[in-house]
Amino acid sequence: MSTRTSPGPHIEVRGLHRSYGSGADAFEAVRGVDLVVEPGTVVALLGTNGAGKTSALEVVEGLAPPSSGEVRVLGLDPVADRAEVRRRTGVLLQTSGFPADLTVAETLRMWAATMTAPRPVADALADLDLAGRADVRVRALSGGELRRLDLACTLLGEPEVVLLDEPTTGLDPESRRRVWELVAGLRDRGCSVLLTTHHLEEAEELADRVAIMHAGRIVREGTPAELGADRPATIRFEGAAAGLPDLAGLPAVARVGTDHGTTTLESRDLQATLTALLTAAADRDVRLPGLEARSASLESVFLAIASGEEPAAAPTPEPARPTGGAAR
């Protein structure tokens, strides 16, 4: 892929509101969102169903105007300057609408015909592991293959900005890993990527920064490590703690609970707690079936917000803007 330089943030969202309907029947889906995506970075937008992430993404894509606030993509208005913005962006929607009677290769050639300087179709097929399916009609593709065709079309124009709405939905683990490699490659070439996903592992693997939406607002933002820094680690094992000392008295234990036959310890220092637990079990010849120890994760942060356990925190200050070019 070629590379060009585009100064400043690739995506800037300031005070974005988006409402549906009017008057007493109006529903505000996005309620004052601020978000910046720099060149050469991947930002994951997370949220429970109905949090407003797709509504916000559609405004960035230029599919709808904001009710209020400002959105800039490559310094341009994605609605007023749609022709220029669309030429330089790649958009992957949750669903596609390809003609069922075309083959995979014909679909890509049709898509390429709408672009100024597309990549070779053969390269796009190879990148998404579709070369062996080039002559297969779209109607005969599996869900995962159709999703890969979606992504091949998204990247065909060598975009500077890539917007991915649930990019790995329906993919098997091998195909999902391949998509992750492609997204990492886009970042390395200076592209900016804004994606929504329900796979928290995906966000932890790919994202430089994560923004979590809840009830129309971004309530937490930062790197995956920053978001998990104030959450406890967890230790789980099957069964009760029979034969062990009081687990609440082990070093750094914040909470002990038992649910459906599984004992869970929350720890402020995973190594200290786990060492003490294993020592106590060995001294008393107690087995800990299904023992599992996990550092604080993005999942724990997300679930705490979704359940209302953790209140919205103040937004993390924006990082210093990196330098670098953008692909296309």
CSV table of C-alpha atoms in Angstrom, one decimal, residues 7-247:
chain,number,residue,atom,x,y,z
A,7,PRO,CA,-1.2,16.4,9.5
A,8,GLY,CA,-3.3,16.6,12.6
A,9,PRO,CA,-5.9,14.2,13.9
A,10,HIS,CA,-7.6,12.0,11.4
A,11,ILE,CA,-10.9,12.1,13.3
A,12,GLU,CA,-12.1,14.8,15.7
A,13,VAL,CA,-15.5,14.6,17.5
A,14,ARG,CA,-16.5,17.4,19.7
A,15,GLY,CA,-19.7,17.7,21.7
A,16,LEU,CA,-21.5,15.2,19.4
A,17,HIS,CA,-25.2,14.8,20.0
A,18,ARG,CA,-27.5,12.7,17.9
A,19,SER,CA,-31.3,12.5,18.4
A,20,TYR,CA,-34.1,10.6,16.8
A,21,GLY,CA,-37.6,12.0,16.5
A,22,SER,CA,-38.7,15.4,17.8
A,23,GLY,CA,-40.6,17.0,20.6
A,24,ALA,CA,-41.9,14.8,23.4
A,25,ASP,CA,-41.0,11.7,21.3
A,26,ALA,CA,-37.4,12.6,20.8
A,27,PHE,CA,-34.7,10.1,21.9
A,28,GLU,CA,-31.1,11.3,22.4
A,29,ALA,CA,-28.9,8.3,21.4
A,30,VAL,CA,-25.6,10.2,21.6
A,31,ARG,CA,-25.2,12.8,24.4
A,32,GLY,CA,-22.1,14.9,24.1
A,33,VAL,CA,-19.3,12.6,22.9
A,34,ASP,CA,-15.7,13.8,22.5
A,35,LEU,CA,-13.2,11.6,20.7
A,36,VAL,CA,-9.9,12.0,18.9
A,37,VAL,CA,-8.2,9.5,16.6
A,38,GLU,CA,-4.7,10.3,15.6
A,39,PRO,CA,-2.8,9.0,12.5
A,40,GLY,CA,-1.3,5.6,13.0
A,41,THR,CA,-3.5,4.6,15.9
A,42,VAL,CA,-6.4,2.2,16.5
A,43,VAL,CA,-9.2,3.3,18.8
A,44,ALA,CA,-11.9,0.8,19.9
A,45,LEU,CA,-15.4,2.1,20.7
A,46,LEU,CA,-17.1,-0.3,23.2
A,47,GLY,CA,-20.5,-0.2,24.7
A,48,THR,CA,-23.5,-2.4,25.5
A,49,ASN,CA,-26.3,-2.7,23.0
A,50,GLY,CA,-28.1,0.6,22.8
A,51,ALA,CA,-25.1,2.6,24.2
A,52,GLY,CA,-25.0,4.8,21.1
A,53,LYS,CA,-21.8,3.6,19.5
A,54,THR,CA,-23.3,2.8,16.1
A,55,SER,CA,-25.2,6.0,16.1
A,56,ALA,CA,-22.0,7.9,16.7
A,57,LEU,CA,-20.1,6.0,14.1
A,58,GLU,CA,-22.7,6.7,11.4
A,59,VAL,CA,-22.2,10.5,11.9
A,60,VAL,CA,-18.4,10.0,11.6
A,61,GLU,CA,-19.1,8.0,8.4
A,62,GLY,CA,-21.1,10.8,7.0
A,63,LEU,CA,-24.3,8.8,6.8
A,64,ALA,CA,-26.1,11.2,9.1
A,65,PRO,CA,-25.6,14.8,10.3
A,66,PRO,CA,-25.1,15.5,14.0
A,67,SER,CA,-28.0,17.0,15.9
A,68,SER,CA,-25.3,19.3,17.4
A,69,GLY,CA,-21.6,19.3,17.9
A,70,GLU,CA,-18.8,19.0,15.4
A,71,VAL,CA,-17.2,16.1,13.5
A,72,ARG,CA,-14.1,16.4,11.3
A,73,VAL,CA,-12.6,13.5,9.3
A,74,LEU,CA,-9.2,14.4,7.8
A,75,GLY,CA,-10.1,18.0,8.6
A,76,LEU,CA,-13.3,17.9,6.6
A,77,ASP,CA,-17.0,17.7,7.3
A,78,PRO,CA,-18.0,14.1,6.5
A,79,VAL,CA,-21.5,15.3,5.3
A,80,ALA,CA,-20.7,18.5,3.5
A,81,ASP,CA,-17.5,17.2,2.1
A,82,ARG,CA,-18.7,13.7,1.6
A,83,ALA,CA,-17.2,13.2,-1.9
A,84,GLU,CA,-13.6,14.0,-0.7
A,85,VAL,CA,-13.9,12.2,2.7
A,86,ARG,CA,-15.5,9.1,1.2
A,87,ARG,CA,-12.6,8.8,-1.4
A,88,ARG,CA,-10.1,8.7,1.5
A,89,THR,CA,-11.9,6.5,3.9
A,90,GLY,CA,-12.8,2.8,4.1
A,91,VAL,CA,-16.1,1.9,5.8
A,92,LEU,CA,-17.2,-1.5,7.0
A,93,LEU,CA,-20.9,-1.7,8.0
A,94,GLN,CA,-22.4,-4.4,10.1
A,95,THR,CA,-24.2,-5.8,7.0
A,96,SER,CA,-23.4,-5.8,3.3
A,97,GLY,CA,-25.6,-5.7,0.2
A,98,PHE,CA,-23.6,-7.4,-2.5
A,99,PRO,CA,-25.4,-8.8,-5.6
A,100,ALA,CA,-25.9,-12.5,-5.0
A,101,ASP,CA,-25.2,-13.5,-8.6
A,102,LEU,CA,-21.8,-12.0,-8.9
A,103,THR,CA,-18.7,-13.9,-8.0
A,104,VAL,CA,-16.2,-12.7,-5.4
A,105,ALA,CA,-13.8,-11.5,-8.0
A,106,GLU,CA,-16.5,-9.8,-10.0
A,107,THR,CA,-17.7,-8.0,-6.8
A,108,LEU,CA,-14.3,-6.7,-6.1
A,109,ARG,CA,-13.8,-5.5,-9.8
A,110,MET,CA,-17.2,-3.8,-9.6
A,111,TRP,CA,-16.1,-2.1,-6.4
A,112,ALA,CA,-12.7,-1.1,-7.8
A,113,ALA,CA,-14.4,0.5,-10.8
A,114,THR,CA,-15.9,3.2,-8.5
A,115,MET,CA,-12.4,4.2,-7.2
A,116,THR,CA,-9.7,6.5,-8.5
A,117,ALA,CA,-6.7,4.3,-7.7
A,118,PRO,CA,-7.7,0.9,-6.3
A,119,ARG,CA,-5.4,-1.8,-5.3
A,120,PRO,CA,-5.1,-4.8,-7.6
A,121,VAL,CA,-8.0,-7.2,-7.0
A,122,ALA,CA,-5.6,-10.1,-6.8
A,123,ASP,CA,-3.8,-8.5,-3.9
A,124,ALA,CA,-7.1,-7.9,-2.0
A,125,LEU,CA,-8.2,-11.5,-2.6
A,126,ALA,CA,-4.8,-12.7,-1.2
A,127,ASP,CA,-4.9,-10.5,1.9
A,128,LEU,CA,-8.3,-11.8,3.0
A,129,ASP,CA,-7.6,-15.4,2.0
A,130,LEU,CA,-10.2,-15.3,-0.7
A,131,ALA,CA,-8.1,-16.2,-3.7
A,132,GLY,CA,-9.4,-19.8,-3.7
A,133,ARG,CA,-13.0,-18.5,-3.7
A,134,ALA,CA,-12.6,-15.9,-6.4
A,135,ASP,CA,-15.0,-17.6,-8.8
A,136,VAL,CA,-17.6,-18.5,-6.2
A,137,ARG,CA,-20.9,-16.6,-6.3
A,138,VAL,CA,-21.7,-14.4,-3.4
A,139,ARG,CA,-24.9,-16.4,-2.6
A,140,ALA,CA,-22.7,-19.5,-1.9
A,141,LEU,CA,-20.3,-17.8,0.6
A,142,SER,CA,-20.4,-18.6,4.3
A,143,GLY,CA,-21.0,-15.8,6.8
A,144,GLY,CA,-17.3,-15.6,7.5
A,145,GLU,CA,-16.4,-15.5,3.9
A,146,LEU,CA,-18.9,-12.8,3.2
A,147,ARG,CA,-17.5,-10.7,6.1
A,148,ARG,CA,-14.0,-11.1,4.6
A,149,LEU,CA,-15.3,-9.9,1.2
A,150,ASP,CA,-16.8,-6.9,3.0
A,151,LEU,CA,-13.4,-6.1,4.4
A,152,ALA,CA,-11.6,-6.6,1.1
A,153,CYS,CA,-13.9,-4.0,-0.4
A,154,THR,CA,-13.3,-1.7,2.5
A,155,LEU,CA,-9.6,-1.7,2.0
A,156,LEU,CA,-9.5,-1.8,-1.8
A,157,GLY,CA,-9.1,2.0,-2.1
A,158,GLU,CA,-6.1,2.1,0.3
A,159,PRO,CA,-7.9,4.4,2.7
A,160,GLU,CA,-6.2,6.8,5.2
A,161,VAL,CA,-9.1,6.4,7.7
A,162,VAL,CA,-10.8,3.0,8.3
A,163,LEU,CA,-14.1,2.7,10.1
A,164,LEU,CA,-15.0,-0.8,11.1
A,165,ASP,CA,-18.3,-1.7,12.7
A,166,GLU,CA,-18.0,-5.2,14.3
A,167,PRO,CA,-15.3,-6.3,11.8
A,168,THR,CA,-14.9,-9.9,12.9
A,169,THR,CA,-18.6,-10.8,13.4
A,170,GLY,CA,-19.1,-14.4,12.2
A,171,LEU,CA,-15.4,-15.2,11.7
A,172,ASP,CA,-13.7,-18.3,13.0
A,173,PRO,CA,-10.7,-17.8,15.3
A,174,GLU,CA,-8.2,-18.2,12.4
A,175,SER,CA,-9.9,-15.6,10.2
A,176,ARG,CA,-10.3,-13.3,13.2
A,177,ARG,CA,-6.6,-13.5,13.8
A,178,ARG,CA,-5.9,-12.7,10.1
A,179,VAL,CA,-8.1,-9.6,10.4
A,180,TRP,CA,-6.2,-8.5,13.5
A,181,GLU,CA,-3.0,-8.8,11.5
A,182,LEU,CA,-4.4,-6.6,8.7
A,183,VAL,CA,-5.6,-4.0,11.2
A,184,ALA,CA,-2.2,-3.9,12.8
A,185,GLY,CA,-0.6,-3.5,9.4
A,186,LEU,CA,-2.9,-0.6,8.6
A,187,ARG,CA,-1.7,1.2,11.8
A,188,ASP,CA,1.9,0.5,11.0
A,189,ARG,CA,1.5,2.3,7.6
A,190,GLY,CA,0.0,5.4,9.3
A,191,CYS,CA,-3.7,4.7,8.9
A,192,SER,CA,-6.1,5.6,11.6
A,193,VAL,CA,-8.7,2.9,12.6
A,194,LEU,CA,-11.9,3.4,14.6
A,195,LEU,CA,-13.7,0.2,15.3
A,196,THR,CA,-16.6,-1.0,17.3
A,197,THR,CA,-16.6,-4.5,18.7
A,198,HIS,CA,-18.3,-6.8,21.2
A,199,HIS,CA,-15.1,-8.9,21.5
A,200,LEU,CA,-13.2,-7.4,24.4
A,201,GLU,CA,-10.2,-9.6,23.6
A,202,GLU,CA,-10.1,-7.9,20.2
A,203,ALA,CA,-10.0,-4.4,21.8
A,204,GLU,CA,-7.2,-5.5,24.1
A,205,GLU,CA,-5.2,-7.0,21.3
A,206,LEU,CA,-5.6,-4.2,18.7
A,207,ALA,CA,-6.5,-0.9,20.4
A,208,ASP,CA,-4.0,1.8,21.4
A,209,ARG,CA,-6.9,3.5,23.2
A,210,VAL,CA,-10.4,2.3,24.2
A,211,ALA,CA,-13.5,4.4,24.7
A,212,ILE,CA,-16.4,2.8,26.6
A,213,MET,CA,-19.9,4.2,25.9
A,214,HIS,CA,-22.8,3.9,28.3
A,215,ALA,CA,-26.2,5.6,27.8
A,216,GLY,CA,-25.0,7.8,25.0
A,217,ARG,CA,-21.8,9.1,26.6
A,218,ILE,CA,-18.1,8.0,26.8
A,219,VAL,CA,-17.7,7.2,30.4
A,220,ARG,CA,-14.1,5.8,30.4
A,221,GLU,CA,-11.3,6.3,28.0
A,222,GLY,CA,-7.6,5.3,28.0
A,223,THR,CA,-5.2,2.5,27.0
A,224,PRO,CA,-6.4,-1.0,28.0
A,225,ALA,CA,-3.7,-1.1,30.7
A,226,GLU,CA,-4.9,2.3,32.1
A,227,LEU,CA,-8.5,1.2,32.2
A,228,GLY,CA,-7.7,-2.0,34.1
A,229,ALA,CA,-5.2,-0.4,36.5
A,230,ASP,CA,-7.8,0.3,39.2
A,231,ARG,CA,-9.6,-3.0,39.0
A,232,PRO,CA,-8.8,-6.1,41.1
A,233,ALA,CA,-7.3,-9.3,39.7
A,234,THR,CA,-9.3,-12.5,40.1
A,235,ILE,CA,-8.6,-16.0,41.3
A,236,ARG,CA,-11.2,-18.7,40.9
A,237,PHE,CA,-11.4,-22.4,41.7
A,238,GLU,CA,-14.2,-24.9,41.8
A,239,GLY,CA,-15.8,-25.8,45.1
A,240,ALA,CA,-15.8,-24.2,48.5
A,241,ALA,CA,-12.7,-23.4,50.6
A,242,ALA,CA,-13.0,-26.4,52.9
A,243,GLY,CA,-9.7,-27.1,54.7
A,244,LEU,CA,-8.2,-23.7,53.9
A,245,PRO,CA,-7.7,-20.8,56.3
A,246,ASP,CA,-10.0,-17.8,56.1
A,247,LEU,CA,-9.5,-16.6,52.5
